[in-house]
Tab-separated table of C-alpha atoms in Angstrom:
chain	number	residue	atom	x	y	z
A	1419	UNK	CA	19.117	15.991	55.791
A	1420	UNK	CA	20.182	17.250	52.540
A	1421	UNK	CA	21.465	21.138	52.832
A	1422	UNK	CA	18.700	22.965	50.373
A	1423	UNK	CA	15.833	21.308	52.245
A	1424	UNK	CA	17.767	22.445	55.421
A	1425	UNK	CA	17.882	25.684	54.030
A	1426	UNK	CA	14.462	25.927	53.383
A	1427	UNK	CA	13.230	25.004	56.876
A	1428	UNK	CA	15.637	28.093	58.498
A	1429	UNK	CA	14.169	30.278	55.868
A	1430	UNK	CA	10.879	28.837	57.533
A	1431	UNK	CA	11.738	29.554	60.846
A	1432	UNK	CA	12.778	32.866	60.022
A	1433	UNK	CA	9.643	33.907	57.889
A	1434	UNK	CA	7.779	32.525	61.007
A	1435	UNK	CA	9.747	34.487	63.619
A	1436	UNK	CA	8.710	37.808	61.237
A	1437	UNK	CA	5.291	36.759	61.206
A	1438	UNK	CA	5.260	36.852	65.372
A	1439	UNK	CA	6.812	40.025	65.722
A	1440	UNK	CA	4.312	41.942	63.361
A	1441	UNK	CA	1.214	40.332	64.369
A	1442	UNK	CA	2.357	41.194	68.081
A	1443	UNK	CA	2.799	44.588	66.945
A	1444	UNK	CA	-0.581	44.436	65.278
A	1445	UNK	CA	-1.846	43.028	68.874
A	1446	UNK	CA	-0.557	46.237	70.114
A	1447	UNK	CA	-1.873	48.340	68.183
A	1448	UNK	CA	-5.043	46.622	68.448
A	1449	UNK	CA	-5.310	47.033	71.984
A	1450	UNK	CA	-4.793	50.351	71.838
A	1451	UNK	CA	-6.877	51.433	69.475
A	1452	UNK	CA	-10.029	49.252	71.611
A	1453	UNK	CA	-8.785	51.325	74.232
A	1454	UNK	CA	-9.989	53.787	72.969
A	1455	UNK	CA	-6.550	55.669	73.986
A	1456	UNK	CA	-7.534	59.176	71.896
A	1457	UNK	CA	-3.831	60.410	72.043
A	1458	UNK	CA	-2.835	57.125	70.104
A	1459	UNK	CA	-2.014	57.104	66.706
A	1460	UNK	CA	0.338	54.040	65.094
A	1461	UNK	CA	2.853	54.878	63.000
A	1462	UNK	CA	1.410	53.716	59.662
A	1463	UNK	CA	-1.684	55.931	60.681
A	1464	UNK	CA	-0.698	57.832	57.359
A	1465	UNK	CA	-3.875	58.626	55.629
A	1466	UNK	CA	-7.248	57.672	54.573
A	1467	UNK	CA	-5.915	54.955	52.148
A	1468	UNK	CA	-3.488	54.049	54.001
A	1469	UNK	CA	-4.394	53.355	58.015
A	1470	UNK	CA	-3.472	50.588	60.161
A	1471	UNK	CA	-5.504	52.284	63.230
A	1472	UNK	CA	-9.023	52.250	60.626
A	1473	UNK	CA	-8.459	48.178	59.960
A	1474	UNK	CA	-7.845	47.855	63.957
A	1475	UNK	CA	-10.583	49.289	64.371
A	1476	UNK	CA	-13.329	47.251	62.058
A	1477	UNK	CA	-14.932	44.568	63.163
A	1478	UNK	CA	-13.102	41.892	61.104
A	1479	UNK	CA	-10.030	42.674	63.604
A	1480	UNK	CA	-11.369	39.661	65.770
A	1481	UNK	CA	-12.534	36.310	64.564
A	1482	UNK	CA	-15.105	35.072	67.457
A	1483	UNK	CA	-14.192	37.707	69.833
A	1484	UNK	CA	-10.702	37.279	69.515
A	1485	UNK	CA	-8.014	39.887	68.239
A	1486	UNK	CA	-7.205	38.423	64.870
A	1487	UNK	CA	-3.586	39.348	65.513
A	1488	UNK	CA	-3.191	37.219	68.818
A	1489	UNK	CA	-4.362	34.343	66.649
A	1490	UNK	CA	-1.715	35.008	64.337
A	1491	UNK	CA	0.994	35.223	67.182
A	1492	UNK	CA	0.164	31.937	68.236
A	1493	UNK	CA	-0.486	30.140	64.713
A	1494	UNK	CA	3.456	31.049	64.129
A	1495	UNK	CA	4.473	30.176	67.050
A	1496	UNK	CA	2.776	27.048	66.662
A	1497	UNK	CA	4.204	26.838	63.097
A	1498	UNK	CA	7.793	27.432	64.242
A	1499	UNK	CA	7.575	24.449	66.535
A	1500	UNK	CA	6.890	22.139	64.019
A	1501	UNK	CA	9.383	23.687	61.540
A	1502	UNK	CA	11.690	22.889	64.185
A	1503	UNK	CA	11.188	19.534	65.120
A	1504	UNK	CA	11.598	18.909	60.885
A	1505	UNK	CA	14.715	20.686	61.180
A	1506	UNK	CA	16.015	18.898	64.388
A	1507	UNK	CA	14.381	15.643	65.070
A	1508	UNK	CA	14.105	17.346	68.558
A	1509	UNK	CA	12.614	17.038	71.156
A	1510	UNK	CA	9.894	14.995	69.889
A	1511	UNK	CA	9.790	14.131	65.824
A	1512	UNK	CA	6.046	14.544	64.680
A	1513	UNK	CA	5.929	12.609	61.412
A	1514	UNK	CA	2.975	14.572	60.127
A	1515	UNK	CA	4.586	18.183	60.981
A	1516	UNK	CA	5.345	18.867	57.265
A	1517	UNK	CA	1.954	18.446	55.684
A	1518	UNK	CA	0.410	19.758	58.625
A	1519	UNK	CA	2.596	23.053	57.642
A	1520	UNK	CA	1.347	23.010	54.336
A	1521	UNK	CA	-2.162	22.793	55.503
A	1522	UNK	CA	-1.744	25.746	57.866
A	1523	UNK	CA	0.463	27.681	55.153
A	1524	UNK	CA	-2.242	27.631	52.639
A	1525	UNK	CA	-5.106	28.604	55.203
A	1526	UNK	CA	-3.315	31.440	56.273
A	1527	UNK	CA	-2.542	32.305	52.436
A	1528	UNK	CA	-6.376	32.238	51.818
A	1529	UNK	CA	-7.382	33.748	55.062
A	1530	UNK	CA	-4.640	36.567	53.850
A	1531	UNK	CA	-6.644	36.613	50.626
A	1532	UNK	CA	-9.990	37.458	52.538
A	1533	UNK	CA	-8.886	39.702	54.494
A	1534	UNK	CA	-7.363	42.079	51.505
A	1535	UNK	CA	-10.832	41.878	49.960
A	1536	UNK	CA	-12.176	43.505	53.291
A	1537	UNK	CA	-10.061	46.135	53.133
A	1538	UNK	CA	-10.967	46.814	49.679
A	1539	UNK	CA	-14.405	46.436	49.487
A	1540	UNK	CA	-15.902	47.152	53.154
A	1541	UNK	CA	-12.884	49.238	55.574
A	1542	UNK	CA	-11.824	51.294	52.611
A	1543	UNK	CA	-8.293	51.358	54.176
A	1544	UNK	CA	-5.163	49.491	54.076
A	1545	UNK	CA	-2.695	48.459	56.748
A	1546	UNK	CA	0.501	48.420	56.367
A	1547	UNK	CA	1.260	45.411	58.791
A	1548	UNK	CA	-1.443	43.335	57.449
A	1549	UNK	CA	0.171	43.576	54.077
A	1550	UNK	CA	3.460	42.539	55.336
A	1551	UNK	CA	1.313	39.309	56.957
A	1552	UNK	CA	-0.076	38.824	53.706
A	1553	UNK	CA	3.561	39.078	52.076
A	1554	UNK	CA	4.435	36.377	55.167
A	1555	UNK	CA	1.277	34.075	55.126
A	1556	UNK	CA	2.691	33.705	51.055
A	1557	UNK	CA	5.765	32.981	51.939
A	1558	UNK	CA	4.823	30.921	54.382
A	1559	UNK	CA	2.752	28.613	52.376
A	1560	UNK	CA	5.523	28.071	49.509
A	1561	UNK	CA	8.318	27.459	51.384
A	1562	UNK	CA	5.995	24.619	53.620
A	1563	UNK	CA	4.667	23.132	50.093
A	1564	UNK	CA	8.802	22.952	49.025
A	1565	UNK	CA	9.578	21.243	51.956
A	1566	UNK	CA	6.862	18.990	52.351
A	1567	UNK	CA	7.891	15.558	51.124
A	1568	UNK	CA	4.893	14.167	51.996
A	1569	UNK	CA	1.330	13.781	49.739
A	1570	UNK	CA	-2.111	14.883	51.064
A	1571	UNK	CA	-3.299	12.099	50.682
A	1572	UNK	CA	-1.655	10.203	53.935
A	1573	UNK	CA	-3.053	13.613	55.867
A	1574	UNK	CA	-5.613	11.302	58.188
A	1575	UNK	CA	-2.928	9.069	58.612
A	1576	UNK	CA	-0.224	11.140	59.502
A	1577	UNK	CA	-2.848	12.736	62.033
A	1578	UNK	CA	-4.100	9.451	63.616
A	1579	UNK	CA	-0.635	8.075	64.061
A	1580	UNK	CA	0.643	11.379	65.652
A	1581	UNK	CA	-2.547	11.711	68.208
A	1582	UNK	CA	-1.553	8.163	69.456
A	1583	UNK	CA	2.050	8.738	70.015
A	1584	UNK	CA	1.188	12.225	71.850
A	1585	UNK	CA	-1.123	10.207	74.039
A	1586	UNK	CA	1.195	7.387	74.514
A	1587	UNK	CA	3.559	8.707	77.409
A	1588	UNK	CA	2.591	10.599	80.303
A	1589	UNK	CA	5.739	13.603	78.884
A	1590	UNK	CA	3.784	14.134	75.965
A	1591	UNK	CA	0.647	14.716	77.297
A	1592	UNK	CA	1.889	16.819	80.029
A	1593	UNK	CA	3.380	18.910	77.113
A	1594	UNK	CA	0.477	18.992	75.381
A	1595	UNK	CA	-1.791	20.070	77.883
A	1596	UNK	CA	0.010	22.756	78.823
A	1597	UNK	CA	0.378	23.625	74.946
A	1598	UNK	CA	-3.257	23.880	75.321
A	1599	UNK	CA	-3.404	25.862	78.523
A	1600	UNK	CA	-1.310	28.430	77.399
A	1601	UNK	CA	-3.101	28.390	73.913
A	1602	UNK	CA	-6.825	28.931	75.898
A	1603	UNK	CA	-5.372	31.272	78.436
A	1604	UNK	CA	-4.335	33.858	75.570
A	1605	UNK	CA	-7.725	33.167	74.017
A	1606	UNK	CA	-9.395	33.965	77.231
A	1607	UNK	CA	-7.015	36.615	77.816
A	1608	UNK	CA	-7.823	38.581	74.706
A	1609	UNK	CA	-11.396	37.496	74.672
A	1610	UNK	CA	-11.980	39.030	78.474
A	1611	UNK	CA	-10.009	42.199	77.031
A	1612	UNK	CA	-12.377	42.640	74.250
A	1613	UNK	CA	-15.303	42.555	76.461
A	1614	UNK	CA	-13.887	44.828	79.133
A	1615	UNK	CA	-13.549	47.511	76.279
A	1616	UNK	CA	-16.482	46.806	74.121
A	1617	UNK	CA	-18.428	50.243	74.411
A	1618	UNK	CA	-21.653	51.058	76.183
A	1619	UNK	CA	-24.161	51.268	73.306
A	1620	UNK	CA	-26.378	53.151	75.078
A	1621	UNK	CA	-27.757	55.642	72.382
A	1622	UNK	CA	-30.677	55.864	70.509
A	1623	UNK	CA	-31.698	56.615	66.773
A	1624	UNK	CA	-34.815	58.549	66.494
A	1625	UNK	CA	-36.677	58.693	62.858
A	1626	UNK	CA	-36.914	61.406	61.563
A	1627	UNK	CA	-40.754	62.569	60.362
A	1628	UNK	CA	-38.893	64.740	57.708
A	1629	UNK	CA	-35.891	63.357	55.848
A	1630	UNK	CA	-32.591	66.167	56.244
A	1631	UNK	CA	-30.109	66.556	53.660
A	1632	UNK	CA	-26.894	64.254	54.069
A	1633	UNK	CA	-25.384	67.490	52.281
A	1634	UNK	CA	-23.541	70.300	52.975
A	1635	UNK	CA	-20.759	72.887	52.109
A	1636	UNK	CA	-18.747	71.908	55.146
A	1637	UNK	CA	-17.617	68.796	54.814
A	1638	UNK	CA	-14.892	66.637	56.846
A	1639	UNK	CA	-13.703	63.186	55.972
A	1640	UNK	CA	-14.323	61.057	52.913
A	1641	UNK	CA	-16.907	62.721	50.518
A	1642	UNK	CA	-18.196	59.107	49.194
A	1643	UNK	CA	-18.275	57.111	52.717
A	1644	UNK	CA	-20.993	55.301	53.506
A	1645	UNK	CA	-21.656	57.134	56.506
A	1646	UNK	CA	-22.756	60.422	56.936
A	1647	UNK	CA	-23.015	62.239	60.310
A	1648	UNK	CA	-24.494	65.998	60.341
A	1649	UNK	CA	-23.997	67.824	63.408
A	1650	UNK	CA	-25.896	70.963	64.352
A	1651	UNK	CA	-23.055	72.908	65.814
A	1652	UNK	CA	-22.244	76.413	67.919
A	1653	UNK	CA	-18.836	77.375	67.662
A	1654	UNK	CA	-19.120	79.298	71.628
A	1655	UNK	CA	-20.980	75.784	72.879
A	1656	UNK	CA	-17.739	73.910	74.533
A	1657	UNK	CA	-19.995	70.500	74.614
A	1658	UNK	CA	-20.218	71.512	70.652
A	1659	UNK	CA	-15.932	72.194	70.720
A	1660	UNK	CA	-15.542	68.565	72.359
A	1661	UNK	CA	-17.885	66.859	70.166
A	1662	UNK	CA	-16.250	68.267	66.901
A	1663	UNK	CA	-12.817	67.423	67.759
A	1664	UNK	CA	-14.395	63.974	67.907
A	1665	UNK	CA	-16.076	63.729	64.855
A	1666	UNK	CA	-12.634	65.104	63.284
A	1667	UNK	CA	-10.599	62.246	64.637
A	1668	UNK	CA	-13.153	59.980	63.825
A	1669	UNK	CA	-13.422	60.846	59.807
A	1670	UNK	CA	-9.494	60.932	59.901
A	1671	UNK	CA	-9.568	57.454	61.221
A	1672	UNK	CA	-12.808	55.968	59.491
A	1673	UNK	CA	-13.108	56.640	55.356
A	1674	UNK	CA	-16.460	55.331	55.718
A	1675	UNK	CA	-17.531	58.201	57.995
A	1676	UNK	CA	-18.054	61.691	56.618
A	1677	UNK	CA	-19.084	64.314	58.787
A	1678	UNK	CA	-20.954	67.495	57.436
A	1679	UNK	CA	-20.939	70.562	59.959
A	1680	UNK	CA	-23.972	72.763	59.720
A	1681	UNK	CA	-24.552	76.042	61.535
A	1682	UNK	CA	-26.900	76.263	64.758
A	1683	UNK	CA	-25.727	79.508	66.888
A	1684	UNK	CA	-27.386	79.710	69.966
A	1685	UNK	CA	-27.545	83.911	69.519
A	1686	UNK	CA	-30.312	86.048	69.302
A	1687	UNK	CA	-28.596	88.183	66.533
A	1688	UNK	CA	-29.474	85.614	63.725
A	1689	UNK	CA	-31.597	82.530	65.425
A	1690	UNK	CA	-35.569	83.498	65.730
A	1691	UNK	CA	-35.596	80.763	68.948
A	1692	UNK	CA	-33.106	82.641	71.029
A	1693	UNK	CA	-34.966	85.450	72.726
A	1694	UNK	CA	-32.539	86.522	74.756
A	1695	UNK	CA	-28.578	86.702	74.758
A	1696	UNK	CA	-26.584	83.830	75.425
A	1697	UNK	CA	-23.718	83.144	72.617
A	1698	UNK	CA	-23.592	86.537	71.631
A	1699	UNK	CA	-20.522	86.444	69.233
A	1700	UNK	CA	-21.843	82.865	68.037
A	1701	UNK	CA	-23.890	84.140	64.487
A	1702	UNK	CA	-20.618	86.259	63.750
A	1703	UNK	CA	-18.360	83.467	64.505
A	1704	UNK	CA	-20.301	81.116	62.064
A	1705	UNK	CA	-20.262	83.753	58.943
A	1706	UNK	CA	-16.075	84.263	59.856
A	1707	UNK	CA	-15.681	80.700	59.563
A	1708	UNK	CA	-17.858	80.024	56.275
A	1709	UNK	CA	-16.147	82.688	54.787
A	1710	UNK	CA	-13.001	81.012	55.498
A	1711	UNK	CA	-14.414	77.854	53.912
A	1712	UNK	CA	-14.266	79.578	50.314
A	1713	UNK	CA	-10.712	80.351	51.103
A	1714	UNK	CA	-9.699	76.518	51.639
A	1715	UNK	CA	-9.301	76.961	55.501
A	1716	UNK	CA	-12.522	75.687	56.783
A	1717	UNK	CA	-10.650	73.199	58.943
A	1718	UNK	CA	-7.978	75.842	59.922
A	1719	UNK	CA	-10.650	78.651	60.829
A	1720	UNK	CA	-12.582	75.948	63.103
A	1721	UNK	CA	-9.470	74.483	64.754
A	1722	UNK	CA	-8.420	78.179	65.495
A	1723	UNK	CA	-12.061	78.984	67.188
A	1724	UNK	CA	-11.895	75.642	69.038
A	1725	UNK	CA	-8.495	76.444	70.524
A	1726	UNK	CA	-9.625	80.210	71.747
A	1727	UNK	CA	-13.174	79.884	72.387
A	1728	UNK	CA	-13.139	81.704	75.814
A	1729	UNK	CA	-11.860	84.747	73.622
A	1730	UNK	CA	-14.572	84.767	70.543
A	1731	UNK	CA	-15.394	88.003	70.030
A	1732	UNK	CA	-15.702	90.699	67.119
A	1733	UNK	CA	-11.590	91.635	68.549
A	1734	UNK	CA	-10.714	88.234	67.772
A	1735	UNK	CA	-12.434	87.268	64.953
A	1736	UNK	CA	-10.935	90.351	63.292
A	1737	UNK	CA	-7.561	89.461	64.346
A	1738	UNK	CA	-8.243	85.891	63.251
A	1739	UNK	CA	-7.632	86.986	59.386
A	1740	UNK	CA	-4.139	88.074	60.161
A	1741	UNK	CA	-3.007	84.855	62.202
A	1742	UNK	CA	-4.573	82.549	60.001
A	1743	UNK	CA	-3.129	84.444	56.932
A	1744	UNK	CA	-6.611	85.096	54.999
A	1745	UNK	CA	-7.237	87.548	51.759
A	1746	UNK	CA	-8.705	90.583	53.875
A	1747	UNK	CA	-10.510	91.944	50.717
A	1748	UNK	CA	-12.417	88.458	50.217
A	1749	UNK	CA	-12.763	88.081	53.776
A	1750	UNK	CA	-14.647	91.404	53.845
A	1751	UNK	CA	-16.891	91.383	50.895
A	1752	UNK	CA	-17.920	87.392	51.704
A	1753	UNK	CA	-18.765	88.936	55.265
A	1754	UNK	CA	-20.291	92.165	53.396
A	1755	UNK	CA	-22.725	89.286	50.731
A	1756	UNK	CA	-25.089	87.259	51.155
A	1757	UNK	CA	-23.662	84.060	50.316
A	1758	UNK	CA	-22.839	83.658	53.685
A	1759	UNK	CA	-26.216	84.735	55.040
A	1760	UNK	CA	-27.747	83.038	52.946
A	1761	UNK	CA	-25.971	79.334	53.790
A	1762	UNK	CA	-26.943	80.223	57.706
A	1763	UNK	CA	-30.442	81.019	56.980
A	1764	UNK	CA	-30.585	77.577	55.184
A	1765	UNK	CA	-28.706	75.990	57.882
A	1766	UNK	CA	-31.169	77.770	60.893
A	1767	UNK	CA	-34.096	76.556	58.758
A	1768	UNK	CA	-33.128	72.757	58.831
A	1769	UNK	CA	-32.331	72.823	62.198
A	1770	UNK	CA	-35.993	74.412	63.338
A	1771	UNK	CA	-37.496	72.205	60.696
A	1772	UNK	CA	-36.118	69.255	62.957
A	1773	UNK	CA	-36.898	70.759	65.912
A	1774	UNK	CA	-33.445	71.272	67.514
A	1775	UNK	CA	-33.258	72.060	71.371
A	1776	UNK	CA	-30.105	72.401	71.346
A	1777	UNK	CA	-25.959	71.696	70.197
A	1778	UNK	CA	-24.824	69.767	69.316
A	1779	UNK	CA	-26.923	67.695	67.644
A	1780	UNK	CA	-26.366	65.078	65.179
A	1781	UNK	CA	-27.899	63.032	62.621
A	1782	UNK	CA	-27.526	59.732	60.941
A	1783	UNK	CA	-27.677	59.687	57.055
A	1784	UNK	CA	-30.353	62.362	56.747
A	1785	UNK	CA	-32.804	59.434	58.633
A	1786	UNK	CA	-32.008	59.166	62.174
A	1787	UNK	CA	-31.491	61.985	65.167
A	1788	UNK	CA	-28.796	60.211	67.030
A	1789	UNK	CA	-29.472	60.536	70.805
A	1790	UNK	CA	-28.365	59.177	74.502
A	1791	UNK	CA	-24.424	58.686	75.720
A	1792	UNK	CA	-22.656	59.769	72.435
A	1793	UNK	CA	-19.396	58.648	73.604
A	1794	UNK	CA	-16.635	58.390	70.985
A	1795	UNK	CA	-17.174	54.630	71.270
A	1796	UNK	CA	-20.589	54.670	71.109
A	1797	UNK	CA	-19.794	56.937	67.618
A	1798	UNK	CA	-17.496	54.487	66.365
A	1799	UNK	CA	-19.940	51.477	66.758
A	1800	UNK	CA	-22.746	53.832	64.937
A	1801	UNK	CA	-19.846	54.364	61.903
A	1802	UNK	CA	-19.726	50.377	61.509
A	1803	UNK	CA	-23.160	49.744	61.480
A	1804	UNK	CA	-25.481	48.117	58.799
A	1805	UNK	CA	-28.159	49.453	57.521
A	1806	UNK	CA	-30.476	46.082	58.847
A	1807	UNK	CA	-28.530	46.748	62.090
A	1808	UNK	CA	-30.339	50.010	62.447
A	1809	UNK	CA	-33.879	48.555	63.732
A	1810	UNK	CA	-31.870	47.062	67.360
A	1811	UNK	CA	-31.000	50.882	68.071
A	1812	UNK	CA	-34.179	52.230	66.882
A	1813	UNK	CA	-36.649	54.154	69.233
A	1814	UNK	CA	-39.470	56.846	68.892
A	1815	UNK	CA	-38.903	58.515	72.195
């Protein structure tokens, strides 16, 4: 064999070998992310932009219910094995092995080529490993097509003459049945492992008889995503604490989600339904943290709340301008206006209007009151969904 084509087939190998260990890192993270593990994060979980946890996520991570990234694992690995036998003659030569390369090569290239258009047009988010699989899958292709030797054109050939000699010794086709077996039983592995963590969809949406505003002055996530979740929200309600960390994590994650917090104190002091007390510090909380919000620290102000709930109170939220290092002179004249007042009174309004019961309670694009087990899997599936994939979750109770 002369030494460049040599050389080409251990730069092969090598590419290959690459191409294994990030698509089984890709499998990892993968699995994790189905898992649903909340404390997870990857390490190219760096932004909006940039987020290999978002892509794991999407539903184009598995190609008929099986972890894209497991099919990649074994495609190299398949790939290697026939790089190898070119290289080595051993232990079986496969005469076809270098256009079937080729063939695989350039159908991972365009599969590559897909797959970047789904980040760009429908996930909004790009992943770090699936670029360097791209980079790989390139690679991949070329240095098959340079080794080749062999024209397309004796492809049904090549195959027919290779099935027979597999088939023509009892070696072989032990081989190549337990090729297969290992091949399905990763299939079935991931494809049982999908299923065991696909989430309950057990929630509802409800039209709406009046449309709400997707809008709002607090606002959380991507301003332009597709999605829009509004959630009806008391700052002293701990199902309400719990349900907004969610959402957080969730826009972080998802740039198709944004989530736009509106104010629904359960507190006699500024909701007409409340008749009696209940969140008693809940009204002040909500005009602390909107105030807050036109000093750049909505996000701060509500993480601060969240994290000392059991202590809201007119002590604390006084004290809260000191540790969170607000302008005291704008915190007190916002808290003195009516701007403020003004956006809660708008805020109560919507909520009556739509008959809130109570927090939290969210809403789908202005359309839909979501409803039922709101886990954050159940959420997730609602951030992916079509609009003509709406009418399968649709009820009027």
């Amino acid at each position: 064999m002369p030494a460049s084509r040599k050389a080409l087939l251990i730069s092969l190998l090598l590419i290959l070998a690459a191409g294994v260990a990030v698509a089984a890192d890709l499998s990892y993270i993968h699995f994790k992310i189905q898992a649903a593990d909340s404390s997870y994060s990857s390490f190219c979980n760096i932004s909006t932009e940039v987020n290999c946890d978002a892509v794991s996520a999407s539903p184009w991570s598995t190609l008929f219910g099986i972890p894209i990234a497991i099919l990649g694992v074994l495609t190299y690995l398949f790939s290697m094995a026939l790089a190898f036998t070119m290289l080595t003659g051993k232990p079986w030569k496969i005469s076809g092995a270098p256009v079937y390369l080729t063939t695989i090569g350039a159908g991972s290239t365009a599969y590559s080529i897909y797959l970047a258009w789904l980040c760009f047009a429908e996930i909004g988010s790009w992943c770090i490993l699936c670029m360097a699989l791209y980079f790989v899958n390139v690679a991949f292709f070329i240095l098959a097509l340079l080794t080749k030797g062999r024209p397309f054109r004796e492809f049904p050939e090549l195959l027919s003459h290779d099935i027979r000699w597999v088939f023509g010794h009892w070696a072989r086709i032990t081989a190549a049945v337990l090729v297969s077996l290992l091949a399905l039983g990763a299939f079935v592995a991931g494809y049982v492992y999908e299923k065991k963590h696909e989430p309950e969809l057990s929630f509802r949406l409800i039209p709406l008889e009046k449309p709400l505003s997707p809008e709002g002055e607090n606002v959380i996530g991507n301003p332009k995503a597709e999605t829009t979740i509004v959630v009806f929200s008391d700052f002293q309600c701990p199902f309400c604490k719990r349900m907004e960390i969610t959402l957080e994590k969730l826009a972080a994650k998802h740039p198709r989600l944004r989530v736009v917090h509106r104010d629904f104190p359960l507190d006699m002091a500024c909701n007409p339904l409340v008749q009696k007390p209940f969140h008693q510090h809940a009204c002040q909380a909500a005009f602390y943290a909107n105030c807050a919000a036109r000093q750049g620290k909505y996000s701060e102000y509500c993480a601060f709340l969240h994290r000392n709930q059991r202590a809201i109170g007119k002590p604390m939220l006084e004290d809260s301008i000191r540790s969170l290092q607000l302008d005291p002179k704008r915190m007190e004249a916002c808290l003195k206006g009516d701007a403020v007042k003004d956006q809660l009174a708008r805020d109560l309004s919507a909520g009556i209007e739509q008959k809130i019961a109570g927090t939290p309670t969210l809403f789908l694009n202005g359309k839909y009151r979501l409803e039922g087990k709101l886990t954050p899997e159940a959420l997730e599936r609602i951030i992916w969904l079509k609009p003509d994939e709406y009418k399968k979750y649709i009820s009027d109770k």
